[in-house]
């Protein structure tokens, strides 16, 4: 999984037709605790997987379900038999030469991400005086880099549901877009590059908005239940990534969940 796109193991999960079907009785936390799982992994995979998480979940019967989160690695990992494998759907295959080279090159390119959240959680939506739209509500966004390779030139695209209007300091309005499900989106674009902007180094997050991304909605929607698509795309030399989520409007308040797998 680390050699591919990452993934998750759940020990104590049953399955049917390759889909989760519930939990069994769990496993005994002694001796099968987090340390035991970590030692088994360390003894069978080289080099170590950075960012691996092992989480025991307590069950009512005193046993545990163990969740192992495997991140997509910035390098390639070798099994105990001195071969390289990657996960493909429901099987493990030996990696081709070009796949090993691609994995080794991951550390030579940026690995950028954006953290987005409402300026206030939850956010109350208020009608603006003498206006057909709401008062602006703010969204924060910070950019970071998980790779040791700095990003010297970065382009950030912000997307919001076509029913929303707004602005962000330093951003220009771009061409409209839509998701694969046909949801129309507005676009804002900002170019971060030398000499006007500092390179994006590993593990150093900072705001890319100069304040908040301010959005408004039509007045007639404020008292209704709505779901608005929102998201971003980042491009840099050797890297491209995007993520989408949903703004939920319920009883005049907004919440944001950035976990929707929609693509442009």
PDB file of C-alpha atoms in Angstrom, residues 22-188:
ATOM      1  CA  UNK A  22     -19.203  -5.628  10.230  1.00  0.00           C
ATOM      2  CA  UNK A  23     -16.937  -6.539  13.120  1.00  0.00           C
ATOM      3  CA  UNK A  24     -16.088  -9.920  14.560  1.00  0.00           C
ATOM      4  CA  UNK A  25     -15.164 -10.532  18.227  1.00  0.00           C
ATOM      5  CA  UNK A  26     -11.931  -8.551  17.872  1.00  0.00           C
ATOM      6  CA  UNK A  27      -8.410  -9.472  18.909  1.00  0.00           C
ATOM      7  CA  UNK A  28      -6.754  -9.786  22.287  1.00  0.00           C
ATOM      8  CA  UNK A  29      -4.824  -6.585  23.072  1.00  0.00           C
ATOM      9  CA  UNK A  30      -2.177  -8.685  24.820  1.00  0.00           C
ATOM     10  CA  UNK A  31       0.083  -9.613  23.127  1.00  0.00           C
ATOM     11  CA  UNK A  32      -1.368  -8.125  19.906  1.00  0.00           C
ATOM     12  CA  UNK A  33      -0.971  -4.479  20.855  1.00  0.00           C
ATOM     13  CA  UNK A  34       0.334  -1.572  18.791  1.00  0.00           C
ATOM     14  CA  UNK A  35       3.952  -2.397  19.651  1.00  0.00           C
ATOM     15  CA  UNK A  36       3.524  -5.960  18.372  1.00  0.00           C
ATOM     16  CA  UNK A  37       2.145  -4.744  15.017  1.00  0.00           C
ATOM     17  CA  UNK A  38       4.922  -2.149  14.729  1.00  0.00           C
ATOM     18  CA  UNK A  39       7.656  -4.730  15.354  1.00  0.00           C
ATOM     19  CA  UNK A  40       6.211  -7.124  12.758  1.00  0.00           C
ATOM     20  CA  UNK A  41       6.106  -4.329  10.174  1.00  0.00           C
ATOM     21  CA  UNK A  42       9.642  -3.149  10.970  1.00  0.00           C
ATOM     22  CA  UNK A  43      11.006  -6.697  10.670  1.00  0.00           C
ATOM     23  CA  UNK A  44       9.456  -7.239   7.230  1.00  0.00           C
ATOM     24  CA  UNK A  45       9.665  -3.882   5.409  1.00  0.00           C
ATOM     25  CA  UNK A  46      12.666  -1.678   4.636  1.00  0.00           C
ATOM     26  CA  UNK A  47      13.047   1.268   4.936  1.00  0.00           C
ATOM     27  CA  UNK A  48      10.524   2.159   7.650  1.00  0.00           C
ATOM     28  CA  UNK A  49       7.218   3.726   6.569  1.00  0.00           C
ATOM     29  CA  UNK A  50       7.087   7.324   7.773  1.00  0.00           C
ATOM     30  CA  UNK A  51       3.634   8.378   8.964  1.00  0.00           C
ATOM     31  CA  UNK A  52       2.331   4.862   9.671  1.00  0.00           C
ATOM     32  CA  UNK A  53      -0.407   4.967  12.343  1.00  0.00           C
ATOM     33  CA  UNK A  54      -1.579   2.034  14.478  1.00  0.00           C
ATOM     34  CA  UNK A  55      -4.787   2.659  16.427  1.00  0.00           C
ATOM     35  CA  UNK A  56      -6.480   0.168  18.783  1.00  0.00           C
ATOM     36  CA  UNK A  57     -10.272   0.663  19.059  1.00  0.00           C
ATOM     37  CA  UNK A  58     -11.731  -0.695  22.293  1.00  0.00           C
ATOM     38  CA  UNK A  59     -14.688  -3.071  21.855  1.00  0.00           C
ATOM     39  CA  UNK A  60     -17.412  -3.759  24.412  1.00  0.00           C
ATOM     40  CA  UNK A  61     -16.163  -7.313  25.071  1.00  0.00           C
ATOM     41  CA  UNK A  62     -12.736  -6.109  26.242  1.00  0.00           C
ATOM     42  CA  UNK A  63     -10.983  -6.934  22.992  1.00  0.00           C
ATOM     43  CA  UNK A  64      -9.918  -4.432  20.334  1.00  0.00           C
ATOM     44  CA  UNK A  65     -10.188  -3.718  16.637  1.00  0.00           C
ATOM     45  CA  UNK A  66      -6.847  -2.465  15.302  1.00  0.00           C
ATOM     46  CA  UNK A  67      -6.778   0.129  12.522  1.00  0.00           C
ATOM     47  CA  UNK A  68      -3.525   0.601  10.585  1.00  0.00           C
ATOM     48  CA  UNK A  69      -3.316   3.701   8.403  1.00  0.00           C
ATOM     49  CA  UNK A  70      -0.705   3.352   5.655  1.00  0.00           C
ATOM     50  CA  UNK A  71       0.259   6.615   3.908  1.00  0.00           C
ATOM     51  CA  UNK A  72       1.447   6.864   0.325  1.00  0.00           C
ATOM     52  CA  UNK A  73       5.200   6.828   0.778  1.00  0.00           C
ATOM     53  CA  UNK A  74       7.715   9.316  -0.607  1.00  0.00           C
ATOM     54  CA  UNK A  75      10.049   6.428  -1.492  1.00  0.00           C
ATOM     55  CA  UNK A  76       9.794   2.709  -2.326  1.00  0.00           C
ATOM     56  CA  UNK A  77       9.825  -0.101   0.255  1.00  0.00           C
ATOM     57  CA  UNK A  78      11.293  -3.591  -0.029  1.00  0.00           C
ATOM     58  CA  UNK A  79       9.748  -6.719   1.477  1.00  0.00           C
ATOM     59  CA  UNK A  80      11.677  -9.313   3.482  1.00  0.00           C
ATOM     60  CA  UNK A  81      12.149 -11.447   0.353  1.00  0.00           C
ATOM     61  CA  UNK A  82      14.066  -8.518  -1.249  1.00  0.00           C
ATOM     62  CA  UNK A  83      11.270  -7.879  -3.734  1.00  0.00           C
ATOM     63  CA  UNK A  84       9.088  -4.812  -4.238  1.00  0.00           C
ATOM     64  CA  UNK A  85       5.293  -5.109  -4.187  1.00  0.00           C
ATOM     65  CA  UNK A  86       2.329  -2.788  -4.581  1.00  0.00           C
ATOM     66  CA  UNK A  87      -1.349  -3.236  -3.863  1.00  0.00           C
ATOM     67  CA  UNK A  88      -3.723  -3.451  -6.839  1.00  0.00           C
ATOM     68  CA  UNK A  89      -7.356  -3.649  -5.775  1.00  0.00           C
ATOM     69  CA  UNK A  90      -7.534  -7.089  -4.100  1.00  0.00           C
ATOM     70  CA  UNK A  91      -4.056  -8.472  -4.767  1.00  0.00           C
ATOM     71  CA  UNK A  92      -0.378  -7.732  -4.229  1.00  0.00           C
ATOM     72  CA  UNK A  93       1.750  -7.643  -7.379  1.00  0.00           C
ATOM     73  CA  UNK A  94       5.489  -7.391  -7.871  1.00  0.00           C
ATOM     74  CA  UNK A  95       6.385  -3.916  -9.094  1.00  0.00           C
ATOM     75  CA  UNK A  96       7.648  -3.282 -12.588  1.00  0.00           C
ATOM     76  CA  UNK A  97      10.954  -1.456 -13.079  1.00  0.00           C
ATOM     77  CA  UNK A  98       9.220   1.764 -14.166  1.00  0.00           C
ATOM     78  CA  UNK A  99       6.977   1.671 -11.073  1.00  0.00           C
ATOM     79  CA  UNK A 100      10.007   1.392  -8.780  1.00  0.00           C
ATOM     80  CA  UNK A 101      11.666   4.327 -10.559  1.00  0.00           C
ATOM     81  CA  UNK A 102       8.488   6.403 -10.275  1.00  0.00           C
ATOM     82  CA  UNK A 103       8.232   5.703  -6.535  1.00  0.00           C
ATOM     83  CA  UNK A 104      11.894   6.614  -5.995  1.00  0.00           C
ATOM     84  CA  UNK A 105      11.306   9.916  -7.814  1.00  0.00           C
ATOM     85  CA  UNK A 106       8.513  10.953  -5.444  1.00  0.00           C
ATOM     86  CA  UNK A 107      11.022  12.511  -3.051  1.00  0.00           C
ATOM     87  CA  UNK A 108      12.350  14.747  -5.854  1.00  0.00           C
ATOM     88  CA  UNK A 109       9.025  16.530  -6.443  1.00  0.00           C
ATOM     89  CA  UNK A 110       6.826  18.632  -4.128  1.00  0.00           C
ATOM     90  CA  UNK A 111       3.873  17.001  -2.363  1.00  0.00           C
ATOM     91  CA  UNK A 112       1.543  19.914  -1.688  1.00  0.00           C
ATOM     92  CA  UNK A 113      -1.703  20.004   0.267  1.00  0.00           C
ATOM     93  CA  UNK A 114      -4.235  22.574   1.408  1.00  0.00           C
ATOM     94  CA  UNK A 115      -6.086  22.667   4.710  1.00  0.00           C
ATOM     95  CA  UNK A 116      -9.453  24.409   4.445  1.00  0.00           C
ATOM     96  CA  UNK A 117     -11.915  25.297   7.174  1.00  0.00           C
ATOM     97  CA  UNK A 118     -14.572  27.804   8.083  1.00  0.00           C
ATOM     98  CA  UNK A 119     -13.320  30.913   9.860  1.00  0.00           C
ATOM     99  CA  UNK A 120     -15.908  30.086  12.529  1.00  0.00           C
ATOM    100  CA  UNK A 121     -17.417  26.663  13.195  1.00  0.00           C
ATOM    101  CA  UNK A 122     -20.334  26.497  12.855  1.00  0.00           C
ATOM    102  CA  UNK A 123     -20.879  29.679  10.825  1.00  0.00           C
ATOM    103  CA  UNK A 124     -24.203  31.490  11.072  1.00  0.00           C
ATOM    104  CA  UNK A 125     -25.421  32.840   7.737  1.00  0.00           C
ATOM    105  CA  UNK A 126     -26.972  36.312   8.034  1.00  0.00           C
ATOM    106  CA  UNK A 127     -28.896  38.346   5.478  1.00  0.00           C
ATOM    107  CA  UNK A 128     -27.040  41.505   4.449  1.00  0.00           C
ATOM    108  CA  UNK A 129     -29.055  44.766   4.913  1.00  0.00           C
ATOM    109  CA  UNK A 130     -30.758  45.971   1.734  1.00  0.00           C
ATOM    110  CA  UNK A 131     -29.154  43.166  -0.278  1.00  0.00           C
ATOM    111  CA  UNK A 132     -30.386  40.080  -2.141  1.00  0.00           C
ATOM    112  CA  UNK A 133     -27.453  38.115  -0.685  1.00  0.00           C
ATOM    113  CA  UNK A 134     -26.065  37.037   2.664  1.00  0.00           C
ATOM    114  CA  UNK A 135     -23.339  38.692   4.644  1.00  0.00           C
ATOM    115  CA  UNK A 136     -19.917  37.311   3.621  1.00  0.00           C
ATOM    116  CA  UNK A 137     -18.721  34.240   5.502  1.00  0.00           C
ATOM    117  CA  UNK A 138     -15.044  33.347   5.653  1.00  0.00           C
ATOM    118  CA  UNK A 139     -13.030  30.255   4.771  1.00  0.00           C
ATOM    119  CA  UNK A 140      -9.411  29.789   5.862  1.00  0.00           C
ATOM    120  CA  UNK A 141      -6.830  27.983   3.735  1.00  0.00           C
ATOM    121  CA  UNK A 142      -3.242  27.096   4.590  1.00  0.00           C
ATOM    122  CA  UNK A 143      -0.824  25.415   2.199  1.00  0.00           C
ATOM    123  CA  UNK A 144       1.882  22.915   3.130  1.00  0.00           C
ATOM    124  CA  UNK A 145       4.414  20.541   1.597  1.00  0.00           C
ATOM    125  CA  UNK A 146       5.028  16.960   2.746  1.00  0.00           C
ATOM    126  CA  UNK A 147       8.104  16.521   0.542  1.00  0.00           C
ATOM    127  CA  UNK A 148      11.695  17.624   1.239  1.00  0.00           C
ATOM    128  CA  UNK A 149      11.655  19.126  -2.279  1.00  0.00           C
ATOM    129  CA  UNK A 150      10.550  22.798  -2.087  1.00  0.00           C
ATOM    130  CA  UNK A 151       7.951  24.127  -4.489  1.00  0.00           C
ATOM    131  CA  UNK A 152       9.287  27.284  -6.137  1.00  0.00           C
ATOM    132  CA  UNK A 153       6.334  27.850  -8.467  1.00  0.00           C
ATOM    133  CA  UNK A 154       2.798  26.928  -7.410  1.00  0.00           C
ATOM    134  CA  UNK A 155      -0.631  27.624  -8.893  1.00  0.00           C
ATOM    135  CA  UNK A 156      -3.662  27.408  -6.595  1.00  0.00           C
ATOM    136  CA  UNK A 157      -7.229  27.068  -7.898  1.00  0.00           C
ATOM    137  CA  UNK A 158     -10.145  27.574  -5.507  1.00  0.00           C
ATOM    138  CA  UNK A 159     -13.560  26.230  -6.532  1.00  0.00           C
ATOM    139  CA  UNK A 160     -17.013  27.000  -5.154  1.00  0.00           C
ATOM    140  CA  UNK A 161     -20.582  26.089  -6.069  1.00  0.00           C
ATOM    141  CA  UNK A 162     -21.915  28.315  -8.847  1.00  0.00           C
ATOM    142  CA  UNK A 163     -24.600  29.693  -6.494  1.00  0.00           C
ATOM    143  CA  UNK A 164     -21.909  31.234  -4.300  1.00  0.00           C
ATOM    144  CA  UNK A 165     -20.129  34.498  -5.037  1.00  0.00           C
ATOM    145  CA  UNK A 166     -16.962  35.784  -3.457  1.00  0.00           C
ATOM    146  CA  UNK A 167     -13.412  36.999  -3.568  1.00  0.00           C
ATOM    147  CA  UNK A 168      -9.993  36.198  -2.136  1.00  0.00           C
ATOM    148  CA  UNK A 169      -7.083  38.619  -1.809  1.00  0.00           C
ATOM    149  CA  UNK A 170      -4.529  38.035  -4.553  1.00  0.00           C
ATOM    150  CA  UNK A 171      -6.815  35.757  -6.571  1.00  0.00           C
ATOM    151  CA  UNK A 172      -8.225  36.386 -10.031  1.00  0.00           C
ATOM    152  CA  UNK A 173     -11.473  34.978 -11.392  1.00  0.00           C
ATOM    153  CA  UNK A 174     -10.763  32.022 -13.667  1.00  0.00           C
ATOM    154  CA  UNK A 175     -12.716  30.004 -16.214  1.00  0.00           C
ATOM    155  CA  UNK A 176     -15.785  28.148 -14.899  1.00  0.00           C
ATOM    156  CA  UNK A 177     -15.434  24.442 -14.177  1.00  0.00           C
ATOM    157  CA  UNK A 178     -17.608  21.500 -13.197  1.00  0.00           C
ATOM    158  CA  UNK A 179     -17.312  18.218 -11.345  1.00  0.00           C
ATOM    159  CA  UNK A 180     -17.616  14.837 -13.023  1.00  0.00           C
ATOM    160  CA  UNK A 181     -21.219  14.768 -11.803  1.00  0.00           C
ATOM    161  CA  UNK A 182     -21.962  18.030 -13.609  1.00  0.00           C
ATOM    162  CA  UNK A 183     -22.007  20.446 -10.656  1.00  0.00           C
ATOM    163  CA  UNK A 184     -21.078  23.909 -12.062  1.00  0.00           C
ATOM    164  CA  UNK A 185     -18.273  25.680 -10.197  1.00  0.00           C
ATOM    165  CA  UNK A 186     -16.734  29.134 -10.039  1.00  0.00           C
ATOM    166  CA  UNK A 187     -12.949  29.371 -10.026  1.00  0.00           C
ATOM    167  CA  UNK A 188     -10.365  31.709  -8.447  1.00  0.00           C
TER     168      UNK A 188
END
